[in-house]
């Protein structure tokens, strides 16, 4: 039996926390400074965290490796199970040429790349985050931007930055429901609090996107569309999370934001459209083969039937996920869920309880990946693609994502070892020692959790109870700090090694994740500091009225 303690190194919490950060420092240093490929940086980080667990935290080696195996299994299912099936659905549209139709449809709304960044990366990406999450929106929107003529690195960076504001309510609000179950706080209160934090972020994200595409000129010329899209998204996110359905928050916000921008474009057009280079193919490397998206020289008029088929896979995804949320169907799908104690783990916490992470949950039917697989099979029929061609597309998708799969498995293995050995607890308790100032630091803890795991859900599971304990010890609002974990966490997603790997694989720049990381570091730091300031002000009488 193993019982983790927060101060195993010389009885010092500070020294233990510093040692516990070594795996994270290893990953980010190898990625951002040494410029290693993500899969090898993640593997090295995993090796370091195993050494720290065994040598510093005195975790039995067998249990440390068993924890790593469970984390890797979770990385494969459900996370990469979701991503592979999501990109397979996209590849089906490429194989039949209907993705080119979808691209032309978006181009008809606007041929301005700055507007396309808002509609595709922010609004459509938000919709995909609402439905699936776990890297799906980054993978699909990055490739869509490539098809619209974006340069590869810019497409990946824009997709990653856009995938922030919707994350806390992603995957049908799973991060919020997980946070509620972990902390024991009312789900409605947590949703309402997060809904008074991330909508403020949503207002600024589209402005950043247009500046990433076209610099200051883009910001000066396109700000009305960015403000209308971001403000509409934020208002609907606030209203839905506070007064309507938590699960449908991002769906309403994304569709509303896109509609608002489209309506604005009927009466206003930005000056000086950003130069649009010819769309490039992503095939030939580890990326998704988008040769089918190359435009023809002449203007193509798509039939109504082709337009319907182009949008059909995404409409099918919405329908399948919506049906799966219906109580009778959800109850039926739950019958396919298998729970079992992960072999080789015998961990008891200091209070005598056992961590929930040692129980592995296999949602064979209810998983987002399984629902995406069903959506793909239905889309295959609608698009008229034969089983053999669909199977070839699936095999190609797995091959193209092979390094991303390895990276995600290693990152989740690292996260599980850090969590179960007590390393994350040491870091969290050390930060909580800041007292009342912890309100400012609280979002950083969530940011750190998502940076490690790539998932706001996982970060909430890691640090949710710690945030509540810190709040109770410092006299701060538990609801505020628990929500801060989720809201701060969304800003760590753009630099998470697993999401960097997914974005790089999608656009065909695998091995250059370190370049992406360096491009995104300033944005994640600026956004995080803004969120820290907001949370701190909400802990004071200045904005304390915002806390439910």
C-alpha positions as CSV (number, residue, x, y, z in Angstrom):
1,X,0.0,0.0,0.0
2,X,1.2,3.5,-0.8
3,X,0.1,6.7,0.9
4,X,1.3,9.9,-0.8
5,X,2.5,12.7,1.4
6,X,3.0,16.4,0.2
7,X,6.4,16.9,1.8
8,X,8.5,13.8,1.3
9,X,11.8,15.7,0.5
10,X,13.3,16.6,3.8
11,X,9.9,17.3,5.3
12,X,9.9,20.5,3.3
13,X,6.8,21.4,1.2
14,X,8.8,24.0,-0.7
15,X,11.6,21.7,-1.6
16,X,9.2,18.9,-2.5
17,X,7.2,21.2,-4.8
18,X,10.3,22.3,-6.6
19,X,11.3,18.7,-7.2
20,X,7.8,18.0,-8.4
21,X,8.0,20.6,-11.1
22,X,11.0,18.9,-12.7
23,X,8.9,16.7,-15.1
24,X,7.0,19.8,-16.3
25,X,10.2,21.9,-16.7
26,X,11.7,19.0,-18.6
27,X,8.9,18.8,-21.1
28,X,8.7,22.6,-21.7
29,X,12.5,23.1,-21.8
30,X,12.9,20.3,-24.4
31,X,10.0,21.6,-26.5
32,X,10.7,25.3,-26.3
33,X,14.5,25.5,-25.9
34,X,16.0,22.2,-27.1
35,X,13.4,22.0,-29.9
36,X,12.8,18.3,-29.4
37,X,9.8,16.7,-31.1
38,X,6.8,16.5,-28.8
39,X,6.7,12.8,-28.5
40,X,10.3,12.6,-27.3
41,X,9.9,15.5,-25.0
42,X,6.9,13.9,-23.5
43,X,8.7,10.6,-23.2
44,X,11.6,12.3,-21.4
45,X,9.2,14.1,-19.1
46,X,7.6,10.7,-18.3
47,X,10.9,9.2,-17.4
48,X,11.7,12.2,-15.1
49,X,8.4,11.9,-13.3
50,X,8.8,8.2,-12.7
51,X,12.2,8.9,-11.2
52,X,10.8,11.6,-9.0
53,X,7.9,9.4,-7.9
54,X,10.2,6.5,-7.0
55,X,13.2,8.2,-5.6
56,X,11.8,11.4,-4.0
57,X,8.2,10.4,-3.2
58,X,9.1,6.8,-2.4
59,X,6.3,5.4,-4.5
60,X,6.8,1.6,-5.2
61,X,8.2,1.3,-8.7
62,X,5.6,-1.2,-9.7
63,X,2.8,1.1,-8.7
64,X,4.5,4.1,-10.5
65,X,4.7,2.1,-13.7
66,X,1.1,0.9,-13.3
67,X,0.0,4.5,-12.8
68,X,1.8,5.4,-16.0
69,X,0.1,2.6,-17.9
70,X,-3.3,3.7,-16.7
71,X,-2.6,7.3,-17.8
72,X,-1.4,6.0,-21.2
73,X,-4.6,4.0,-21.5
74,X,-6.7,7.0,-20.7
75,X,-4.8,9.0,-23.4
76,X,-5.7,6.3,-26.0
77,X,-9.3,5.9,-24.8
78,X,-11.2,8.2,-24.7
79,X,-9.0,11.0,-25.8
80,X,-7.3,9.8,-29.0
81,X,-10.3,7.6,-29.7
82,X,-12.2,10.9,-30.0
83,X,-9.6,12.7,-32.1
84,X,-9.0,9.9,-34.5
85,X,-12.7,9.4,-35.2
86,X,-13.3,13.2,-35.5
87,X,-10.5,13.6,-38.1
88,X,-11.7,10.4,-39.9
89,X,-15.1,12.1,-40.4
90,X,-13.3,15.1,-41.9
91,X,-11.2,12.8,-44.1
92,X,-14.4,11.3,-45.5
93,X,-15.4,14.7,-46.8
94,X,-11.9,15.2,-48.3
95,X,-12.1,11.8,-50.0
96,X,-15.4,12.6,-51.7
97,X,-14.5,16.2,-52.5
98,X,-17.2,17.7,-50.3
99,X,-14.8,19.4,-48.0
100,X,-13.9,21.6,-51.0
101,X,-17.6,22.5,-51.2
102,X,-17.6,23.4,-47.5
103,X,-14.5,25.6,-48.0
104,X,-16.2,27.4,-50.9
105,X,-19.3,27.9,-48.8
106,X,-17.3,29.5,-46.0
107,X,-15.4,31.6,-48.6
108,X,-18.8,32.9,-49.9
109,X,-19.5,34.3,-46.5
110,X,-16.2,36.2,-46.7
111,X,-12.9,35.7,-48.6
112,X,-11.2,37.8,-45.9
113,X,-8.9,35.5,-43.8
114,X,-9.5,37.7,-40.8
115,X,-13.2,37.0,-40.9
116,X,-12.6,33.4,-41.7
117,X,-10.5,33.1,-38.5
118,X,-13.4,34.3,-36.5
119,X,-16.1,32.2,-38.2
120,X,-14.1,29.0,-38.6
121,X,-11.6,28.9,-35.7
122,X,-13.6,30.7,-33.1
123,X,-17.3,30.0,-33.8
124,X,-17.2,26.6,-35.7
125,X,-14.3,25.5,-33.4
126,X,-16.5,26.4,-30.4
127,X,-19.3,24.2,-31.8
128,X,-16.9,21.3,-32.2
129,X,-15.6,21.9,-28.7
130,X,-19.1,21.8,-27.4
131,X,-19.8,18.5,-29.1
132,X,-16.6,16.6,-28.7
133,X,-13.7,18.5,-27.2
134,X,-10.4,16.7,-26.4
135,X,-8.5,18.2,-29.4
136,X,-11.2,17.7,-32.0
137,X,-11.8,21.4,-32.8
138,X,-8.1,22.2,-33.1
139,X,-7.5,19.3,-35.5
140,X,-10.5,20.1,-37.8
141,X,-10.4,23.9,-37.8
142,X,-6.6,23.9,-38.4
143,X,-7.0,21.9,-41.5
144,X,-10.0,24.0,-42.6
145,X,-7.9,27.1,-42.3
146,X,-5.2,25.5,-44.4
147,X,-7.8,24.8,-47.1
148,X,-8.7,28.5,-47.0
149,X,-5.2,29.5,-47.8
150,X,-3.6,30.0,-44.3
151,X,0.1,29.3,-43.9
152,X,0.6,26.1,-41.8
153,X,2.0,27.6,-38.7
154,X,-0.5,30.4,-38.7
155,X,-3.4,28.0,-39.1
156,X,-2.2,25.8,-36.2
157,X,-1.6,28.8,-34.0
158,X,-4.9,30.5,-34.7
159,X,-6.8,27.2,-34.1
160,X,-5.0,26.7,-30.7
161,X,-5.7,30.3,-29.5
162,X,-9.3,30.1,-30.6
163,X,-9.7,26.9,-28.6
164,X,-9.8,28.8,-25.2
165,X,-13.1,30.5,-24.4
166,X,-15.4,27.4,-25.2
167,X,-13.2,24.9,-23.3
168,X,-14.8,25.2,-19.8
169,X,-18.2,24.1,-21.2
170,X,-16.8,21.8,-23.8
171,X,-17.9,18.2,-24.5
172,X,-21.4,19.0,-23.3
173,X,-20.0,20.7,-20.1
174,X,-18.1,17.7,-18.9
175,X,-15.5,19.9,-17.2
176,X,-18.2,21.6,-15.1
177,X,-20.0,18.3,-14.1
178,X,-16.6,16.8,-13.2
179,X,-15.7,19.8,-11.1
180,X,-19.1,19.5,-9.3
181,X,-18.7,15.8,-8.6
182,X,-15.1,16.2,-7.4
183,X,-15.8,19.2,-5.1
184,X,-19.3,18.5,-3.9
185,X,-20.3,22.0,-4.8
186,X,-23.6,22.7,-6.7
187,X,-23.2,22.3,-10.4
188,X,-25.4,25.3,-11.1
189,X,-23.3,27.6,-8.9
190,X,-20.0,26.5,-10.6
191,X,-21.5,26.9,-14.0
192,X,-22.8,30.3,-13.1
193,X,-19.4,31.4,-11.8
194,X,-17.5,30.1,-14.8
195,X,-20.1,31.8,-16.9
196,X,-19.1,35.1,-15.3
197,X,-15.4,34.6,-16.1
198,X,-14.9,33.0,-19.5
199,X,-17.4,35.3,-21.4
200,X,-15.0,38.2,-20.6
201,X,-12.2,36.2,-22.2
202,X,-14.5,35.5,-25.2
203,X,-14.7,39.2,-26.0
204,X,-11.0,39.5,-26.5
205,X,-10.1,36.2,-28.3
206,X,-11.5,37.2,-31.8
207,X,-9.5,40.5,-31.5
208,X,-6.4,38.5,-30.9
209,X,-7.2,36.2,-33.8
210,X,-7.5,39.0,-36.4
211,X,-4.3,40.5,-35.1
212,X,-2.5,37.1,-35.5
213,X,-3.7,37.0,-39.1
214,X,-3.0,40.6,-40.2
215,X,-1.3,42.5,-37.3
216,X,-2.4,45.9,-36.2
217,X,-3.9,46.7,-39.6
218,X,-6.2,43.7,-39.3
219,X,-7.2,44.8,-35.8
220,X,-7.9,48.3,-36.9
221,X,-9.9,47.3,-40.0
222,X,-11.7,44.2,-38.7
223,X,-12.5,45.0,-35.0
224,X,-16.3,45.5,-35.6
225,X,-16.6,41.8,-36.7
226,X,-14.3,40.6,-33.9
227,X,-16.3,42.6,-31.2
228,X,-19.7,41.5,-32.5
229,X,-18.6,37.8,-32.7
230,X,-16.9,37.8,-29.3
231,X,-19.5,39.9,-27.5
232,X,-22.4,37.8,-28.9
233,X,-20.6,34.6,-27.9
234,X,-19.8,35.9,-24.4
235,X,-23.4,37.2,-23.8
236,X,-24.9,33.9,-24.9
237,X,-22.4,31.9,-22.9
238,X,-23.3,34.0,-19.8
239,X,-27.0,33.7,-20.3
240,X,-27.1,30.0,-21.1
241,X,-24.7,29.0,-18.2
242,X,-26.5,31.1,-15.6
243,X,-30.2,30.8,-16.7
244,X,-30.6,27.9,-19.2
245,X,-28.9,24.6,-20.0
246,X,-25.2,24.2,-19.0
247,X,-24.7,21.4,-21.5
248,X,-25.9,23.5,-24.4
249,X,-23.9,26.7,-23.4
250,X,-21.2,26.5,-26.1
251,X,-23.6,25.3,-28.8
252,X,-25.8,28.4,-28.3
253,X,-22.8,30.7,-28.0
254,X,-21.0,29.4,-31.1
255,X,-24.1,29.4,-33.3
256,X,-25.1,32.8,-32.1
257,X,-21.7,34.3,-32.6
258,X,-21.4,32.9,-36.1
259,X,-24.9,34.2,-37.0
260,X,-24.1,37.7,-35.6
261,X,-21.0,37.9,-37.8
262,X,-22.8,36.7,-40.9
263,X,-25.6,39.3,-40.3
264,X,-23.1,42.0,-39.8
265,X,-21.4,41.2,-43.1
266,X,-24.7,41.9,-44.9
267,X,-24.4,45.6,-44.0
268,X,-20.6,46.0,-43.4
269,X,-17.4,44.8,-45.0
270,X,-13.9,45.3,-43.6
271,X,-11.5,47.5,-45.6
272,X,-8.3,46.1,-47.1
273,X,-9.0,42.4,-47.0
274,X,-6.0,40.3,-45.9
275,X,-4.1,38.8,-48.8
276,X,-5.3,35.3,-49.5
277,X,-2.6,33.0,-50.9
278,X,-3.6,29.9,-52.8
279,X,-4.7,27.1,-50.6
280,X,-1.9,24.6,-50.1
281,X,-2.1,20.8,-49.8
282,X,-1.1,19.3,-46.5
283,X,-0.4,15.8,-47.8
284,X,3.0,14.2,-48.0
285,X,3.9,14.4,-44.3
286,X,2.2,13.5,-41.1
287,X,-0.7,15.9,-41.7
288,X,-4.1,15.2,-43.2
289,X,-4.1,14.8,-46.9
290,X,-6.1,17.8,-48.3
291,X,-5.1,17.5,-51.9
292,X,-8.8,17.3,-52.7
293,X,-9.2,20.9,-51.4
294,X,-7.1,22.5,-54.1
295,X,-9.3,25.1,-55.8
296,X,-10.0,25.1,-59.5
297,X,-9.0,28.1,-61.7
298,X,-12.6,28.8,-62.5
299,X,-15.3,29.7,-60.0
300,X,-17.2,26.5,-59.2
301,X,-21.0,26.6,-58.7
302,X,-21.9,23.9,-56.2
303,X,-25.3,22.3,-56.5
304,X,-27.8,22.3,-53.6
305,X,-27.3,18.6,-53.2
306,X,-23.5,19.0,-52.9
307,X,-24.0,21.8,-50.3
308,X,-26.2,19.6,-48.2
309,X,-23.8,16.8,-48.3
310,X,-20.9,19.1,-47.4
311,X,-22.6,20.2,-44.2
312,X,-24.2,16.8,-43.6
313,X,-21.4,15.2,-41.5
314,X,-21.4,18.1,-39.0
315,X,-25.2,18.2,-38.9
316,X,-25.1,14.4,-38.2
317,X,-22.5,15.0,-35.4
318,X,-24.8,17.6,-33.8
319,X,-27.8,15.2,-34.2
320,X,-26.0,12.1,-32.8
321,X,-24.6,14.0,-29.8
322,X,-27.9,15.6,-29.1
323,X,-29.8,12.3,-29.2
324,X,-27.2,10.7,-27.0
325,X,-28.0,13.4,-24.3
326,X,-31.7,12.4,-24.1
327,X,-32.4,10.7,-20.8
328,X,-33.6,7.3,-22.2
329,X,-30.8,7.0,-24.8
330,X,-28.2,8.1,-22.2
331,X,-29.4,5.5,-19.8
332,X,-29.2,2.9,-22.5
333,X,-25.6,3.9,-23.5
334,X,-24.5,3.8,-19.9
335,X,-25.1,0.0,-20.0
336,X,-21.9,-0.2,-22.1
337,X,-19.8,1.4,-19.4
338,X,-17.3,-0.8,-17.6
339,X,-15.5,0.2,-14.4
340,X,-12.7,-1.7,-12.8
341,X,-9.8,-1.1,-10.4
342,X,-6.7,-0.6,-12.3
343,X,-4.4,-3.6,-11.6
344,X,-1.2,-3.0,-9.6
345,X,-2.4,0.1,-7.8
346,X,-3.0,0.1,-4.0
347,X,-3.1,3.7,-3.0
348,X,-4.8,5.2,0.1
349,X,-4.9,8.9,0.8
350,X,-4.0,10.4,4.2
351,X,-7.7,10.6,5.1
352,X,-8.2,6.9,4.5
353,X,-10.0,7.3,1.1
354,X,-8.9,6.0,-2.2
355,X,-8.3,8.3,-5.2
356,X,-11.0,8.0,-7.8
357,X,-8.3,7.8,-10.5
358,X,-7.3,4.3,-9.6
359,X,-10.7,3.2,-11.0
360,X,-10.7,3.0,-14.8
361,X,-13.9,3.8,-16.6
362,X,-14.4,2.4,-20.1
363,X,-17.3,4.1,-21.8
364,X,-17.7,1.8,-24.8
365,X,-21.0,3.3,-26.0
366,X,-21.2,6.7,-24.4
367,X,-17.7,7.9,-25.3
368,X,-17.5,10.9,-27.7
369,X,-15.3,8.8,-29.9
370,X,-17.9,6.1,-30.3
371,X,-20.5,8.7,-31.1
372,X,-18.2,10.2,-33.7
373,X,-17.6,6.8,-35.1
374,X,-21.4,6.4,-35.5
375,X,-21.5,9.8,-37.1
376,X,-18.8,8.8,-39.5
377,X,-20.6,5.6,-40.5
378,X,-23.8,7.6,-41.2
379,X,-21.8,10.3,-43.0
380,X,-20.2,7.6,-45.2
381,X,-23.6,6.5,-46.4
382,X,-24.8,10.1,-47.0
383,X,-21.6,10.9,-48.9
384,X,-21.9,7.8,-51.0
385,X,-18.4,6.4,-49.9
386,X,-17.9,2.7,-50.0
387,X,-16.7,0.6,-47.0
388,X,-13.3,-0.1,-48.6
389,X,-12.6,3.6,-49.3
390,X,-13.8,4.6,-45.8
391,X,-11.5,1.9,-44.2
392,X,-8.5,3.2,-46.2
393,X,-9.3,6.7,-45.0
394,X,-9.4,5.4,-41.4
395,X,-6.1,3.6,-41.7
396,X,-4.5,6.8,-43.2
397,X,-5.9,8.8,-40.3
398,X,-4.3,6.6,-37.7
399,X,-1.0,6.6,-39.6
400,X,-1.0,10.4,-39.9
401,X,-1.7,10.8,-36.2
402,X,0.7,8.1,-35.0
403,X,3.1,10.6,-33.3
404,X,0.3,12.6,-31.8
405,X,-1.0,9.3,-30.3
406,X,2.3,8.5,-28.7
407,X,2.6,12.1,-27.4
408,X,-0.8,12.1,-25.8
409,X,-0.2,8.7,-24.2
410,X,3.0,9.8,-22.7
411,X,1.6,13.1,-21.5
412,X,-1.3,11.4,-19.8
413,X,1.0,8.8,-18.3
414,X,3.1,11.7,-16.9
415,X,-0.1,13.3,-15.4
416,X,-1.3,10.2,-13.7
417,X,2.1,9.5,-12.1
418,X,2.3,13.1,-10.9
419,X,-1.2,12.9,-9.5
420,X,-1.1,9.5,-7.8
421,X,2.4,9.9,-6.4
422,X,1.4,13.2,-4.8
423,X,3.6,15.5,-6.9
424,X,0.6,17.7,-8.1
425,X,-0.6,17.9,-4.5
426,X,2.8,19.2,-3.4
427,X,2.7,21.9,-6.0
428,X,-0.9,22.9,-5.2
429,X,-0.4,23.1,-1.4
430,X,2.8,25.1,-1.8
431,X,0.9,27.6,-4.0
432,X,-2.0,27.6,-1.6
433,X,0.4,28.8,1.1
434,X,0.1,32.3,-0.3
435,X,-3.0,32.9,1.8
436,X,-5.4,35.6,0.5
437,X,-3.1,36.2,-2.5
438,X,-4.0,32.7,-3.6
439,X,-7.0,34.2,-5.3
440,X,-4.6,35.7,-7.8
441,X,-2.6,32.4,-8.1
442,X,-5.6,30.1,-8.3
443,X,-6.1,30.3,-12.1
444,X,-2.4,29.4,-12.5
445,X,-3.0,26.1,-10.9
446,X,-5.8,25.3,-13.4
447,X,-3.6,26.5,-16.2
448,X,-0.8,24.2,-15.0
449,X,-3.2,21.2,-14.9
450,X,-4.4,21.7,-18.4
451,X,-0.9,22.4,-19.7
452,X,0.1,19.0,-18.3
453,X,-3.0,16.9,-19.2
454,X,-4.4,18.9,-22.2
455,X,-7.9,18.6,-20.6
456,X,-9.9,21.0,-18.5
457,X,-11.8,18.0,-17.2
458,X,-8.6,16.3,-16.0
459,X,-7.3,19.6,-14.5
460,X,-10.5,20.0,-12.5
461,X,-10.2,16.4,-11.3
462,X,-6.6,17.0,-10.3
463,X,-7.0,20.3,-8.5
464,X,-10.7,20.8,-7.8
465,X,-10.7,19.6,-4.2
466,X,-7.4,21.3,-3.6
467,X,-8.9,24.7,-4.7
468,X,-11.8,24.2,-2.3
469,X,-9.5,23.2,0.6
470,X,-7.4,26.3,0.0
471,X,-10.5,28.5,-0.1
472,X,-11.7,27.2,3.2
473,X,-8.3,27.7,4.8
474,X,-8.0,31.3,3.6
475,X,-11.6,32.5,3.9
476,X,-12.1,32.8,0.2
477,X,-15.2,31.6,-1.7
478,X,-14.9,27.8,-2.6
479,X,-17.2,28.4,-5.6
480,X,-14.9,31.2,-6.9
481,X,-11.7,29.3,-6.6
482,X,-13.1,26.0,-8.0
483,X,-14.4,28.0,-11.0
484,X,-11.1,29.7,-11.3
485,X,-9.4,26.4,-11.7
486,X,-11.6,25.7,-14.8
487,X,-11.4,29.2,-16.2
488,X,-7.7,29.5,-15.8
489,X,-7.3,26.0,-17.2
490,X,-8.7,26.9,-20.6
491,X,-5.7,29.1,-21.2
492,X,-3.3,26.3,-20.7
493,X,-4.8,24.3,-23.6
494,X,-3.0,26.2,-26.3
495,X,0.4,25.1,-25.0
496,X,-0.4,21.6,-23.8
497,X,2.0,19.2,-25.5
498,X,-0.8,16.9,-26.5
499,X,-2.7,19.7,-28.2
500,X,0.4,21.0,-29.8
501,X,1.0,17.6,-31.2
502,X,-2.5,17.3,-32.5
503,X,-2.4,20.7,-34.2
504,X,1.0,20.0,-35.7
505,X,0.0,16.6,-37.0
506,X,-3.2,18.0,-38.5
507,X,-1.4,20.6,-40.7
508,X,1.7,18.5,-41.5
509,X,4.4,20.1,-39.3
510,X,4.9,17.2,-36.8
511,X,8.3,17.7,-35.1
512,X,8.0,21.5,-35.0
513,X,5.8,21.7,-31.9
514,X,8.5,23.7,-30.1
515,X,8.1,26.5,-32.7
516,X,4.4,26.6,-32.1
517,X,5.0,26.7,-28.3
518,X,7.3,29.7,-28.6
519,X,4.7,31.5,-30.8
520,X,1.9,30.9,-28.3
521,X,3.7,31.6,-25.0
522,X,3.1,35.3,-25.1
523,X,-0.6,34.9,-25.7
524,X,-1.1,32.3,-22.9
525,X,0.8,34.5,-20.4
526,X,-1.1,37.7,-21.3
527,X,-4.5,35.9,-21.1
528,X,-3.5,34.1,-17.9
529,X,-2.5,37.4,-16.2
530,X,-5.8,38.9,-17.2
531,X,-7.7,36.0,-15.8
532,X,-5.7,36.1,-12.5
533,X,-6.5,39.8,-12.2
534,X,-10.2,39.1,-12.8
535,X,-10.4,36.3,-10.2
536,X,-8.5,38.4,-7.7
537,X,-10.9,41.3,-8.1
538,X,-13.9,38.9,-7.8
539,X,-12.4,37.9,-4.4
540,X,-12.6,41.6,-3.3
541,X,-15.5,43.9,-2.8
542,X,-14.7,45.5,-6.2
543,X,-16.2,42.6,-8.2
544,X,-17.3,40.4,-5.3
545,X,-20.9,40.9,-6.4
546,X,-20.2,38.6,-9.3
547,X,-19.9,35.6,-7.1
548,X,-23.2,33.6,-6.7
